[in-house]
Each structure stands twice: as structure tokens, then as C-alpha cells.
Amino acid sequence: KKSFFAWLVLAYFVAGFVWLLLCLRWWPKLFGIQHCISAVVVLGMLEAIMWYWELRVLNRTGLRNPGLYYGAIMFAVCKRSFSYLLALVASLGWGITRPYLEASVGRRVRLLACFFIVGDVVQQVFVPPRSTCESTWLIVALVFPVALLKSAVFVWTYSALSSLLSELKHRGQTARLQLFQNLGTVLGCAVFVAAASMIHQMLAAEHPFETGTWTIAWISEDGVPHVLFFVVLVAMMWLWKPNDRSEEYAYSIQVDSVPATELGKVTTSEVDVEVGEDDESDNEDENSSFWAQTQNGA
């Protein structure tokens, strides 16, 4: 397990170094989601480093280092919470089709983040390893609420993603549409693998360890989730990699992308606001010139 985290640190370092070079190359064109991906990469690297050193100390002394152990848990919780909510707000169109989320949606996202962080902390701190736990029902009771909360996040994300795809298709924004279709495929595969891994853990929890199998039990409990998260992160880095076309994915008011039949309607709130402001300024100019002429005539 220590060797696994050593390789994971190396993988995060390579991915982060390549991402850093791309960000420095296209720094003026970066937008919000790309900065958030950078934060997830840093959190994932710090978590892997903390777990590696914690296991190294544990192997050498036979005792856990509380600072390293709880530090690793802190980075793990932050990484998962941040990444889950990043996928959610991206599917809601934040930074893509709208500059910010509505106030009510923002409140729900923050509330969900609080529940997610608390539930993940409880699961990480209080759920004992399967090799040391005598009660299967204790594990189920602690894991099930977090699994239910993650399911709610997945359902909301896919619902928002479906609405976003319909909106992008209606606007004729093919580049963004292709991007989020690929994102939906990546998330769908990740959910399938995660569900299969969770079912395997629940089935395995009902049977005691056989001789020699305890040394590989961590693969389904820790190895698969970490590898799956890293693969999904690399896929998102590839989809949103900084390049000369990054501005095509960032939020902007694009009247040209609206079909010709809809141009006469102009239903986007952003265009309405700008048109309203222009009309008000024109009316003020006309009123001021009218009063000036009236006073001169008098």
C-alpha cells in the first residue's frame, strides 16, 4: 500500500507538471473551471504525499502519527468535496453559459457541500477497516448515508448536465456541446465503476478474510477509488486543457450563436440588460439635448 501511494504521488506530480506548463503558456486565456482543476490537482498530490509518509511512519514505528493521519484525511475530504461540487457547478453552467449561479442554487450547493464534508469526515474517521471490525452492520450504518448523499449529487449533476446539453444544442454552440457530451461519458463510466466497487465491498464485508487475503484487501477499499479519481481527473484535464481555444468554452455573450429565427426574440437576460442600459443612456442623451434646446430657445 505504501508503494501504491508512492506511485500515485509520482503520477500526480507528472500530471500536475504538464498542467502547470499549459497554464503558464496560456495564462491570459484561463477561466474559472481551469483554476479549480489546478486546485484539485494540488489537493490530490498533497493527500497522496500525506498517506505515503503516514504509512512509512506506521511501518517503521508500528504507531500512527496523528498529525499525518488526520492531515491526510483533511486533504482527502477537501479533494473529494471540491471535485464533486466542481462537476456539479460545471454541469449547472457556471463559467460556461452564465457568469454565476442563481442565489437559490448557490445556497443549495453550499448546504450540500456542508453535508458532504461532515459525512465524509465521519466515514473517514469512524468507519473501521474491515479487517478489524467485528460488526458488518456498523460499517453499513456509517457508509450508507454518505453513499446516499453521493447518489443525490450524481442525480443532480446528471439532471443539470442534461438541461445544459439541451441549452447548448438550442444555441448551436457545438464546441461546448461536444465538451459536455464527453464529460457526461466520463462521469457515466466513473459512476459505473464506483458502483461496482461499492457493491463488491458490501458483499465482501459479509465474509471474513481468508488466510493471506488481508494483504490485498486494500485494493478494493483504497486502490480502486484513488485510481478511479485520478483517471477521471486526467480526463477532465484533457477536456479542459488550456489552449488557444480556451475562450470558446468560457462564458461570453454570443449573439451570433443564437439561431436566426430567434434573433428577433432576444431572450437571453444578458443581452436584455445591455440593450436596456443602452436605451436608457440614449434616452438620457435625447432628454438632455431637448432641455438644452428648450432653454436656449427661451
Short mmCIF file of N, CA and C in Angstrom, two decimals, residues 45-206:
data_model
loop_
_atom_site.label_atom_id
_atom_site.label_comp_id
_atom_site.label_asym_id
_atom_site.label_seq_id
_atom_site.Cartn_x
_atom_site.Cartn_y
_atom_site.Cartn_z
N MET A 45 -2.38 15.69 -4.88
CA MET A 45 -0.96 15.44 -4.64
C MET A 45 -0.62 15.50 -3.16
N LEU A 46 -1.15 16.50 -2.45
CA LEU A 46 -0.89 16.62 -1.02
C LEU A 46 -1.47 15.43 -0.25
N GLU A 47 -2.65 14.97 -0.64
CA GLU A 47 -3.24 13.81 0.03
C GLU A 47 -2.37 12.58 -0.15
N ALA A 48 -1.90 12.33 -1.39
CA ALA A 48 -1.07 11.15 -1.65
C ALA A 48 0.24 11.23 -0.87
N ILE A 49 0.83 12.42 -0.79
CA ILE A 49 2.08 12.58 -0.03
C ILE A 49 1.85 12.29 1.45
N MET A 50 0.74 12.81 2.00
CA MET A 50 0.46 12.59 3.41
C MET A 50 0.23 11.12 3.72
N TRP A 51 -0.52 10.43 2.85
CA TRP A 51 -0.75 9.00 3.08
C TRP A 51 0.54 8.22 2.97
N TYR A 52 1.41 8.57 2.04
CA TYR A 52 2.68 7.86 1.89
C TYR A 52 3.53 7.99 3.15
N TRP A 53 3.69 9.21 3.65
CA TRP A 53 4.51 9.41 4.83
C TRP A 53 3.86 8.80 6.08
N GLU A 54 2.54 8.83 6.16
CA GLU A 54 1.86 8.23 7.30
C GLU A 54 2.10 6.73 7.32
N LEU A 55 2.01 6.08 6.16
CA LEU A 55 2.24 4.64 6.09
C LEU A 55 3.71 4.30 6.32
N ARG A 56 4.60 5.18 5.88
CA ARG A 56 6.02 4.95 6.11
C ARG A 56 6.34 5.00 7.60
N VAL A 57 5.79 5.98 8.30
CA VAL A 57 5.99 6.06 9.75
C VAL A 57 5.35 4.87 10.46
N LEU A 58 4.16 4.47 9.99
CA LEU A 58 3.46 3.33 10.60
C LEU A 58 4.27 2.05 10.44
N ASN A 59 4.86 1.83 9.28
CA ASN A 59 5.66 0.63 9.05
C ASN A 59 6.94 0.63 9.88
N ARG A 60 7.49 1.82 10.12
CA ARG A 60 8.76 1.89 10.84
C ARG A 60 8.57 1.80 12.35
N THR A 61 7.52 2.45 12.87
CA THR A 61 7.34 2.52 14.32
C THR A 61 6.21 1.63 14.84
N GLY A 62 5.30 1.25 13.97
CA GLY A 62 4.15 0.47 14.41
C GLY A 62 3.04 1.31 15.00
N LEU A 63 3.20 2.63 15.00
CA LEU A 63 2.21 3.55 15.55
C LEU A 63 1.84 4.59 14.52
N ARG A 64 0.57 4.99 14.53
CA ARG A 64 0.12 6.05 13.63
C ARG A 64 0.58 7.41 14.14
N ASN A 65 0.96 8.26 13.20
CA ASN A 65 1.26 9.65 13.53
C ASN A 65 -0.04 10.45 13.39
N PRO A 66 -0.60 10.95 14.49
CA PRO A 66 -1.90 11.65 14.39
C PRO A 66 -1.89 12.82 13.43
N GLY A 67 -0.80 13.58 13.40
CA GLY A 67 -0.74 14.74 12.51
C GLY A 67 -0.82 14.33 11.06
N LEU A 68 -0.03 13.31 10.67
CA LEU A 68 -0.05 12.84 9.29
C LEU A 68 -1.38 12.18 8.94
N TYR A 69 -1.91 11.39 9.88
CA TYR A 69 -3.15 10.66 9.62
C TYR A 69 -4.32 11.60 9.40
N TYR A 70 -4.51 12.52 10.33
CA TYR A 70 -5.65 13.44 10.20
C TYR A 70 -5.40 14.49 9.12
N GLY A 71 -4.14 14.80 8.85
CA GLY A 71 -3.84 15.69 7.72
C GLY A 71 -4.21 15.04 6.40
N ALA A 72 -3.91 13.74 6.26
CA ALA A 72 -4.28 13.02 5.04
C ALA A 72 -5.80 12.96 4.88
N ILE A 73 -6.51 12.74 6.00
CA ILE A 73 -7.97 12.72 5.95
C ILE A 73 -8.51 14.09 5.53
N MET A 74 -7.92 15.16 6.08
CA MET A 74 -8.37 16.51 5.73
C MET A 74 -8.22 16.78 4.24
N PHE A 75 -7.06 16.45 3.68
CA PHE A 75 -6.85 16.67 2.25
C PHE A 75 -7.75 15.77 1.41
N ALA A 76 -8.01 14.54 1.88
CA ALA A 76 -8.89 13.63 1.14
C ALA A 76 -10.31 14.17 1.08
N VAL A 77 -10.80 14.65 2.22
CA VAL A 77 -12.16 15.20 2.27
C VAL A 77 -12.27 16.44 1.40
N CYS A 78 -11.29 17.33 1.50
CA CYS A 78 -11.31 18.55 0.67
C CYS A 78 -11.26 18.22 -0.81
N LYS A 79 -10.43 17.26 -1.17
CA LYS A 79 -10.30 16.88 -2.59
C LYS A 79 -11.60 16.33 -3.13
N ARG A 80 -12.20 15.39 -2.40
CA ARG A 80 -13.44 14.79 -2.89
C ARG A 80 -14.58 15.80 -2.92
N SER A 81 -14.73 16.58 -1.85
CA SER A 81 -15.82 17.55 -1.81
C SER A 81 -15.68 18.58 -2.93
N PHE A 82 -14.48 19.09 -3.10
CA PHE A 82 -14.24 20.11 -4.12
C PHE A 82 -14.47 19.57 -5.51
N SER A 83 -14.03 18.34 -5.77
CA SER A 83 -14.17 17.78 -7.11
C SER A 83 -15.62 17.43 -7.44
N TYR A 84 -16.35 16.87 -6.46
CA TYR A 84 -17.76 16.56 -6.69
C TYR A 84 -18.55 17.83 -6.99
N LEU A 85 -18.31 18.87 -6.22
CA LEU A 85 -19.05 20.11 -6.41
C LEU A 85 -18.59 20.83 -7.68
N LEU A 86 -17.33 20.65 -8.07
CA LEU A 86 -16.87 21.22 -9.34
C LEU A 86 -17.62 20.62 -10.51
N ALA A 87 -17.77 19.29 -10.51
CA ALA A 87 -18.55 18.65 -11.57
C ALA A 87 -20.00 19.13 -11.57
N LEU A 88 -20.54 19.36 -10.37
CA LEU A 88 -21.93 19.83 -10.27
C LEU A 88 -22.10 21.24 -10.83
N VAL A 89 -21.27 22.19 -10.37
CA VAL A 89 -21.43 23.57 -10.81
C VAL A 89 -21.08 23.73 -12.29
N ALA A 90 -20.15 22.90 -12.78
CA ALA A 90 -19.86 22.93 -14.22
C ALA A 90 -21.07 22.47 -15.01
N SER A 91 -21.75 21.44 -14.53
CA SER A 91 -22.95 20.95 -15.20
C SER A 91 -24.09 21.96 -15.11
N LEU A 92 -24.07 22.79 -14.07
CA LEU A 92 -25.07 23.85 -13.94
C LEU A 92 -24.77 25.04 -14.85
N GLY A 93 -23.62 25.01 -15.51
CA GLY A 93 -23.27 26.07 -16.47
C GLY A 93 -22.43 27.18 -15.91
N TRP A 94 -21.92 27.03 -14.67
CA TRP A 94 -21.12 28.09 -14.08
C TRP A 94 -19.86 28.33 -14.89
N GLY A 95 -19.64 29.57 -15.29
CA GLY A 95 -18.46 29.92 -16.07
C GLY A 95 -18.52 29.49 -17.52
N ILE A 96 -19.63 28.86 -17.91
CA ILE A 96 -19.75 28.38 -19.30
C ILE A 96 -20.89 29.10 -20.01
N THR A 97 -22.11 28.96 -19.48
CA THR A 97 -23.25 29.65 -20.07
C THR A 97 -23.76 30.78 -19.20
N ARG A 98 -23.25 30.90 -17.98
CA ARG A 98 -23.64 32.00 -17.08
C ARG A 98 -22.45 32.36 -16.21
N PRO A 99 -22.29 33.64 -15.88
CA PRO A 99 -21.12 34.05 -15.10
C PRO A 99 -21.18 33.62 -13.65
N TYR A 100 -22.37 33.40 -13.10
CA TYR A 100 -22.52 32.99 -11.72
C TYR A 100 -23.84 32.24 -11.57
N LEU A 101 -23.96 31.49 -10.47
CA LEU A 101 -25.18 30.73 -10.21
C LEU A 101 -26.22 31.62 -9.54
N GLU A 102 -27.48 31.26 -9.70
CA GLU A 102 -28.55 31.98 -9.03
C GLU A 102 -28.39 31.84 -7.51
N ALA A 103 -28.92 32.82 -6.79
CA ALA A 103 -28.74 32.84 -5.33
C ALA A 103 -29.31 31.58 -4.68
N SER A 104 -30.49 31.14 -5.11
CA SER A 104 -31.11 29.95 -4.50
C SER A 104 -30.29 28.70 -4.80
N VAL A 105 -29.77 28.60 -6.02
CA VAL A 105 -28.96 27.45 -6.39
C VAL A 105 -27.65 27.46 -5.61
N GLY A 106 -27.06 28.65 -5.46
CA GLY A 106 -25.83 28.77 -4.70
C GLY A 106 -26.00 28.33 -3.25
N ARG A 107 -27.13 28.69 -2.65
CA ARG A 107 -27.40 28.27 -1.27
C ARG A 107 -27.52 26.76 -1.17
N ARG A 108 -28.20 26.14 -2.12
CA ARG A 108 -28.34 24.68 -2.09
C ARG A 108 -26.99 23.99 -2.27
N VAL A 109 -26.15 24.54 -3.14
CA VAL A 109 -24.82 23.96 -3.35
C VAL A 109 -23.99 24.07 -2.08
N ARG A 110 -24.03 25.21 -1.41
CA ARG A 110 -23.26 25.37 -0.17
C ARG A 110 -23.78 24.45 0.93
N LEU A 111 -25.11 24.29 1.02
CA LEU A 111 -25.67 23.38 2.01
C LEU A 111 -25.26 21.95 1.73
N LEU A 112 -25.29 21.57 0.46
CA LEU A 112 -24.88 20.23 0.08
C LEU A 112 -23.40 20.01 0.39
N ALA A 113 -22.58 21.05 0.18
CA ALA A 113 -21.15 20.94 0.48
C ALA A 113 -20.93 20.69 1.96
N CYS A 114 -21.69 21.37 2.82
CA CYS A 114 -21.55 21.18 4.27
C CYS A 114 -21.90 19.75 4.67
N PHE A 115 -23.02 19.24 4.18
CA PHE A 115 -23.42 17.87 4.49
C PHE A 115 -22.39 16.87 3.97
N PHE A 116 -21.88 17.14 2.77
CA PHE A 116 -20.92 16.22 2.16
C PHE A 116 -19.64 16.16 2.98
N ILE A 117 -19.14 17.32 3.41
CA ILE A 117 -17.90 17.36 4.19
C ILE A 117 -18.08 16.64 5.52
N VAL A 118 -19.19 16.92 6.21
CA VAL A 118 -19.45 16.27 7.51
C VAL A 118 -19.56 14.75 7.34
N GLY A 119 -20.32 14.32 6.34
CA GLY A 119 -20.49 12.89 6.12
C GLY A 119 -19.20 12.20 5.76
N ASP A 120 -18.39 12.85 4.94
CA ASP A 120 -17.11 12.24 4.53
C ASP A 120 -16.15 12.16 5.70
N VAL A 121 -16.14 13.19 6.55
CA VAL A 121 -15.27 13.16 7.74
C VAL A 121 -15.69 12.01 8.66
N VAL A 122 -17.00 11.85 8.88
CA VAL A 122 -17.49 10.77 9.73
C VAL A 122 -17.08 9.41 9.16
N GLN A 123 -17.22 9.26 7.86
CA GLN A 123 -16.86 7.99 7.23
C GLN A 123 -15.37 7.71 7.35
N GLN A 124 -14.54 8.72 7.14
CA GLN A 124 -13.09 8.52 7.18
C GLN A 124 -12.58 8.25 8.60
N VAL A 125 -13.18 8.93 9.59
CA VAL A 125 -12.66 8.84 10.96
C VAL A 125 -13.24 7.66 11.73
N PHE A 126 -14.54 7.41 11.56
CA PHE A 126 -15.22 6.46 12.43
C PHE A 126 -15.46 5.09 11.81
N VAL A 127 -15.35 4.97 10.48
CA VAL A 127 -15.55 3.64 9.87
C VAL A 127 -14.25 2.85 10.02
N PRO A 128 -14.27 1.76 10.75
CA PRO A 128 -13.04 0.98 10.96
C PRO A 128 -12.72 0.13 9.73
N PRO A 129 -11.46 -0.26 9.57
CA PRO A 129 -11.11 -1.18 8.48
C PRO A 129 -11.86 -2.49 8.61
N ARG A 130 -12.14 -3.11 7.48
CA ARG A 130 -12.92 -4.35 7.52
C ARG A 130 -12.18 -5.46 8.26
N SER A 131 -10.86 -5.40 8.23
CA SER A 131 -10.07 -6.45 8.89
C SER A 131 -10.14 -6.38 10.41
N THR A 132 -10.52 -5.21 10.97
CA THR A 132 -10.56 -5.04 12.42
C THR A 132 -11.97 -4.87 12.96
N CYS A 133 -12.96 -4.79 12.08
CA CYS A 133 -14.34 -4.55 12.52
C CYS A 133 -15.09 -5.86 12.66
N GLU A 134 -15.74 -6.04 13.80
CA GLU A 134 -16.50 -7.26 14.04
C GLU A 134 -17.95 -7.13 13.62
N SER A 135 -18.44 -5.92 13.40
CA SER A 135 -19.84 -5.71 13.06
C SER A 135 -19.96 -5.16 11.64
N THR A 136 -20.54 -5.97 10.76
CA THR A 136 -20.76 -5.52 9.39
C THR A 136 -21.80 -4.42 9.35
N TRP A 137 -22.81 -4.53 10.24
CA TRP A 137 -23.88 -3.54 10.23
C TRP A 137 -23.39 -2.16 10.64
N LEU A 138 -22.34 -2.10 11.46
CA LEU A 138 -21.77 -0.80 11.82
C LEU A 138 -21.18 -0.11 10.60
N ILE A 139 -20.49 -0.87 9.78
CA ILE A 139 -19.92 -0.30 8.56
C ILE A 139 -21.03 0.19 7.64
N VAL A 140 -22.07 -0.64 7.46
CA VAL A 140 -23.18 -0.27 6.58
C VAL A 140 -23.88 0.99 7.09
N ALA A 141 -24.08 1.06 8.42
CA ALA A 141 -24.79 2.21 9.01
C ALA A 141 -24.03 3.50 8.81
N LEU A 142 -22.70 3.45 8.81
CA LEU A 142 -21.89 4.65 8.65
C LEU A 142 -21.65 5.01 7.20
N VAL A 143 -21.60 4.00 6.34
CA VAL A 143 -21.29 4.23 4.93
C VAL A 143 -22.54 4.58 4.13
N PHE A 144 -23.69 4.01 4.49
CA PHE A 144 -24.90 4.19 3.68
C PHE A 144 -25.32 5.65 3.55
N PRO A 145 -25.35 6.47 4.62
CA PRO A 145 -25.76 7.87 4.45
C PRO A 145 -24.86 8.64 3.50
N VAL A 146 -23.55 8.38 3.56
CA VAL A 146 -22.63 9.07 2.64
C VAL A 146 -22.87 8.61 1.21
N ALA A 147 -23.12 7.31 1.04
CA ALA A 147 -23.41 6.79 -0.30
C ALA A 147 -24.70 7.40 -0.84
N LEU A 148 -25.69 7.58 0.03
CA LEU A 148 -26.95 8.20 -0.38
C LEU A 148 -26.73 9.65 -0.79
N LEU A 149 -25.89 10.35 -0.04
CA LEU A 149 -25.60 11.75 -0.37
C LEU A 149 -24.86 11.85 -1.69
N LYS A 150 -23.91 10.95 -1.93
CA LYS A 150 -23.21 10.95 -3.22
C LYS A 150 -24.16 10.65 -4.37
N SER A 151 -25.11 9.76 -4.11
CA SER A 151 -26.10 9.47 -5.15
C SER A 151 -26.93 10.70 -5.48
N ALA A 152 -27.29 11.48 -4.45
CA ALA A 152 -28.04 12.72 -4.69
C ALA A 152 -27.22 13.70 -5.53
N VAL A 153 -25.91 13.78 -5.26
CA VAL A 153 -25.04 14.65 -6.05
C VAL A 153 -25.00 14.18 -7.50
N PHE A 154 -24.89 12.87 -7.71
CA PHE A 154 -24.85 12.33 -9.07
C PHE A 154 -26.15 12.63 -9.82
N VAL A 155 -27.29 12.43 -9.15
CA VAL A 155 -28.58 12.67 -9.79
C VAL A 155 -28.71 14.14 -10.18
N TRP A 156 -28.36 15.03 -9.27
CA TRP A 156 -28.44 16.47 -9.55
C TRP A 156 -27.48 16.85 -10.68
N THR A 157 -26.29 16.28 -10.67
CA THR A 157 -25.30 16.59 -11.72
C THR A 157 -25.80 16.15 -13.08
N TYR A 158 -26.35 14.94 -13.16
CA TYR A 158 -26.80 14.45 -14.47
C TYR A 158 -28.05 15.18 -14.93
N SER A 159 -28.91 15.55 -14.01
CA SER A 159 -30.08 16.34 -14.39
C SER A 159 -29.66 17.70 -14.94
N ALA A 160 -28.72 18.35 -14.24
CA ALA A 160 -28.23 19.64 -14.71
C ALA A 160 -27.48 19.51 -16.03
N LEU A 161 -26.72 18.43 -16.16
CA LEU A 161 -25.96 18.23 -17.40
C LEU A 161 -26.89 18.01 -18.59
N SER A 162 -27.98 17.29 -18.37
CA SER A 162 -28.95 17.07 -19.45
C SER A 162 -29.58 18.39 -19.89
N SER A 163 -29.93 19.24 -18.91
CA SER A 163 -30.50 20.55 -19.26
C SER A 163 -29.48 21.42 -19.98
N LEU A 164 -28.23 21.35 -19.54
CA LEU A 164 -27.18 22.15 -20.18
C LEU A 164 -26.95 21.70 -21.61
N LEU A 165 -26.96 20.41 -21.86
CA LEU A 165 -26.77 19.91 -23.22
C LEU A 165 -27.90 20.38 -24.14
N SER A 166 -29.13 20.38 -23.62
CA SER A 166 -30.26 20.86 -24.42
C SER A 166 -30.11 22.34 -24.73
N GLU A 167 -29.64 23.11 -23.73
CA GLU A 167 -29.46 24.55 -23.94
C GLU A 167 -28.37 24.83 -24.96
N LEU A 168 -27.25 24.11 -24.88
CA LEU A 168 -26.16 24.32 -25.83
C LEU A 168 -26.56 23.88 -27.24
N LYS A 169 -27.33 22.82 -27.33
CA LYS A 169 -27.80 22.37 -28.65
C LYS A 169 -28.74 23.39 -29.26
N HIS A 170 -29.60 23.99 -28.43
CA HIS A 170 -30.53 25.01 -28.91
C HIS A 170 -29.79 26.25 -29.40
N ARG A 171 -28.72 26.61 -28.69
CA ARG A 171 -27.95 27.79 -29.08
C ARG A 171 -27.00 27.53 -30.24
N GLY A 172 -26.81 26.26 -30.58
CA GLY A 172 -25.91 25.94 -31.68
C GLY A 172 -24.44 26.07 -31.34
N GLN A 173 -24.09 25.93 -30.04
CA GLN A 173 -22.70 26.04 -29.61
C GLN A 173 -22.08 24.64 -29.62
N THR A 174 -21.59 24.25 -30.79
CA THR A 174 -21.15 22.87 -31.00
C THR A 174 -19.90 22.53 -30.19
N ALA A 175 -18.97 23.47 -30.02
CA ALA A 175 -17.74 23.18 -29.29
C ALA A 175 -18.04 22.85 -27.83
N ARG A 176 -18.85 23.67 -27.21
CA ARG A 176 -19.23 23.42 -25.82
C ARG A 176 -20.09 22.17 -25.70
N LEU A 177 -20.96 21.94 -26.67
CA LEU A 177 -21.81 20.76 -26.65
C LEU A 177 -20.98 19.49 -26.69
N GLN A 178 -19.97 19.45 -27.55
CA GLN A 178 -19.11 18.28 -27.63
C GLN A 178 -18.33 18.08 -26.34
N LEU A 179 -17.89 19.18 -25.74
CA LEU A 179 -17.14 19.10 -24.48
C LEU A 179 -17.98 18.45 -23.39
N PHE A 180 -19.21 18.89 -23.23
CA PHE A 180 -20.03 18.37 -22.13
C PHE A 180 -20.59 16.99 -22.45
N GLN A 181 -20.72 16.64 -23.71
CA GLN A 181 -21.07 15.26 -24.05
C GLN A 181 -19.95 14.31 -23.63
N ASN A 182 -18.72 14.72 -23.88
CA ASN A 182 -17.57 13.90 -23.45
C ASN A 182 -17.50 13.84 -21.92
N LEU A 183 -17.80 14.96 -21.26
CA LEU A 183 -17.81 14.96 -19.80
C LEU A 183 -18.86 13.99 -19.26
N GLY A 184 -20.04 13.98 -19.87
CA GLY A 184 -21.08 13.05 -19.46
C GLY A 184 -20.66 11.60 -19.61
N THR A 185 -19.94 11.30 -20.69
CA THR A 185 -19.45 9.93 -20.90
C THR A 185 -18.45 9.54 -19.82
N VAL A 186 -17.53 10.45 -19.51
CA VAL A 186 -16.51 10.18 -18.48
C VAL A 186 -17.18 9.94 -17.12
N LEU A 187 -18.10 10.82 -16.75
CA LEU A 187 -18.77 10.67 -15.45
C LEU A 187 -19.62 9.40 -15.39
N GLY A 188 -20.25 9.05 -16.51
CA GLY A 188 -21.05 7.82 -16.54
C GLY A 188 -20.20 6.58 -16.30
N CYS A 189 -19.04 6.51 -16.96
CA CYS A 189 -18.14 5.38 -16.75
C CYS A 189 -17.63 5.35 -15.32
N ALA A 190 -17.33 6.53 -14.75
CA ALA A 190 -16.83 6.59 -13.37
C ALA A 190 -17.89 6.11 -12.39
N VAL A 191 -19.14 6.51 -12.59
CA VAL A 191 -20.22 6.08 -11.69
C VAL A 191 -20.40 4.57 -11.77
N PHE A 192 -20.31 4.01 -12.96
CA PHE A 192 -20.47 2.56 -13.12
C PHE A 192 -19.38 1.80 -12.37
N VAL A 193 -18.13 2.24 -12.53
CA VAL A 193 -17.02 1.56 -11.85
C VAL A 193 -17.13 1.73 -10.34
N ALA A 194 -17.49 2.95 -9.88
CA ALA A 194 -17.62 3.20 -8.45
C ALA A 194 -18.74 2.36 -7.84
N ALA A 195 -19.86 2.22 -8.56
CA ALA A 195 -20.96 1.41 -8.05
C ALA A 195 -20.56 -0.06 -7.96
N ALA A 196 -19.85 -0.55 -8.98
CA ALA A 196 -19.40 -1.94 -8.95
C ALA A 196 -18.43 -2.18 -7.79
N SER A 197 -17.54 -1.22 -7.53
CA SER A 197 -16.60 -1.35 -6.42
C SER A 197 -17.32 -1.33 -5.08
N MET A 198 -18.33 -0.48 -4.95
CA MET A 198 -19.07 -0.39 -3.69
C MET A 198 -19.85 -1.68 -3.43
N ILE A 199 -20.46 -2.23 -4.46
CA ILE A 199 -21.19 -3.50 -4.30
C ILE A 199 -20.23 -4.61 -3.89
N HIS A 200 -19.07 -4.62 -4.51
CA HIS A 200 -18.06 -5.63 -4.14
C HIS A 200 -17.66 -5.50 -2.67
N GLN A 201 -17.48 -4.27 -2.19
CA GLN A 201 -17.09 -4.07 -0.79
C GLN A 201 -18.20 -4.52 0.16
N MET A 202 -19.45 -4.24 -0.20
CA MET A 202 -20.56 -4.63 0.66
C MET A 202 -20.70 -6.15 0.71
N LEU A 203 -20.50 -6.83 -0.42
CA LEU A 203 -20.56 -8.29 -0.43
C LEU A 203 -19.39 -8.90 0.32
N ALA A 204 -18.22 -8.29 0.16
CA ALA A 204 -17.04 -8.82 0.83
C ALA A 204 -17.10 -8.61 2.33
N ALA A 205 -17.82 -7.58 2.78
CA ALA A 205 -17.91 -7.30 4.21
C ALA A 205 -18.65 -8.38 4.97
N GLU A 206 -19.45 -9.19 4.27
CA GLU A 206 -20.22 -10.24 4.92
C GLU A 206 -19.39 -11.51 5.16
#
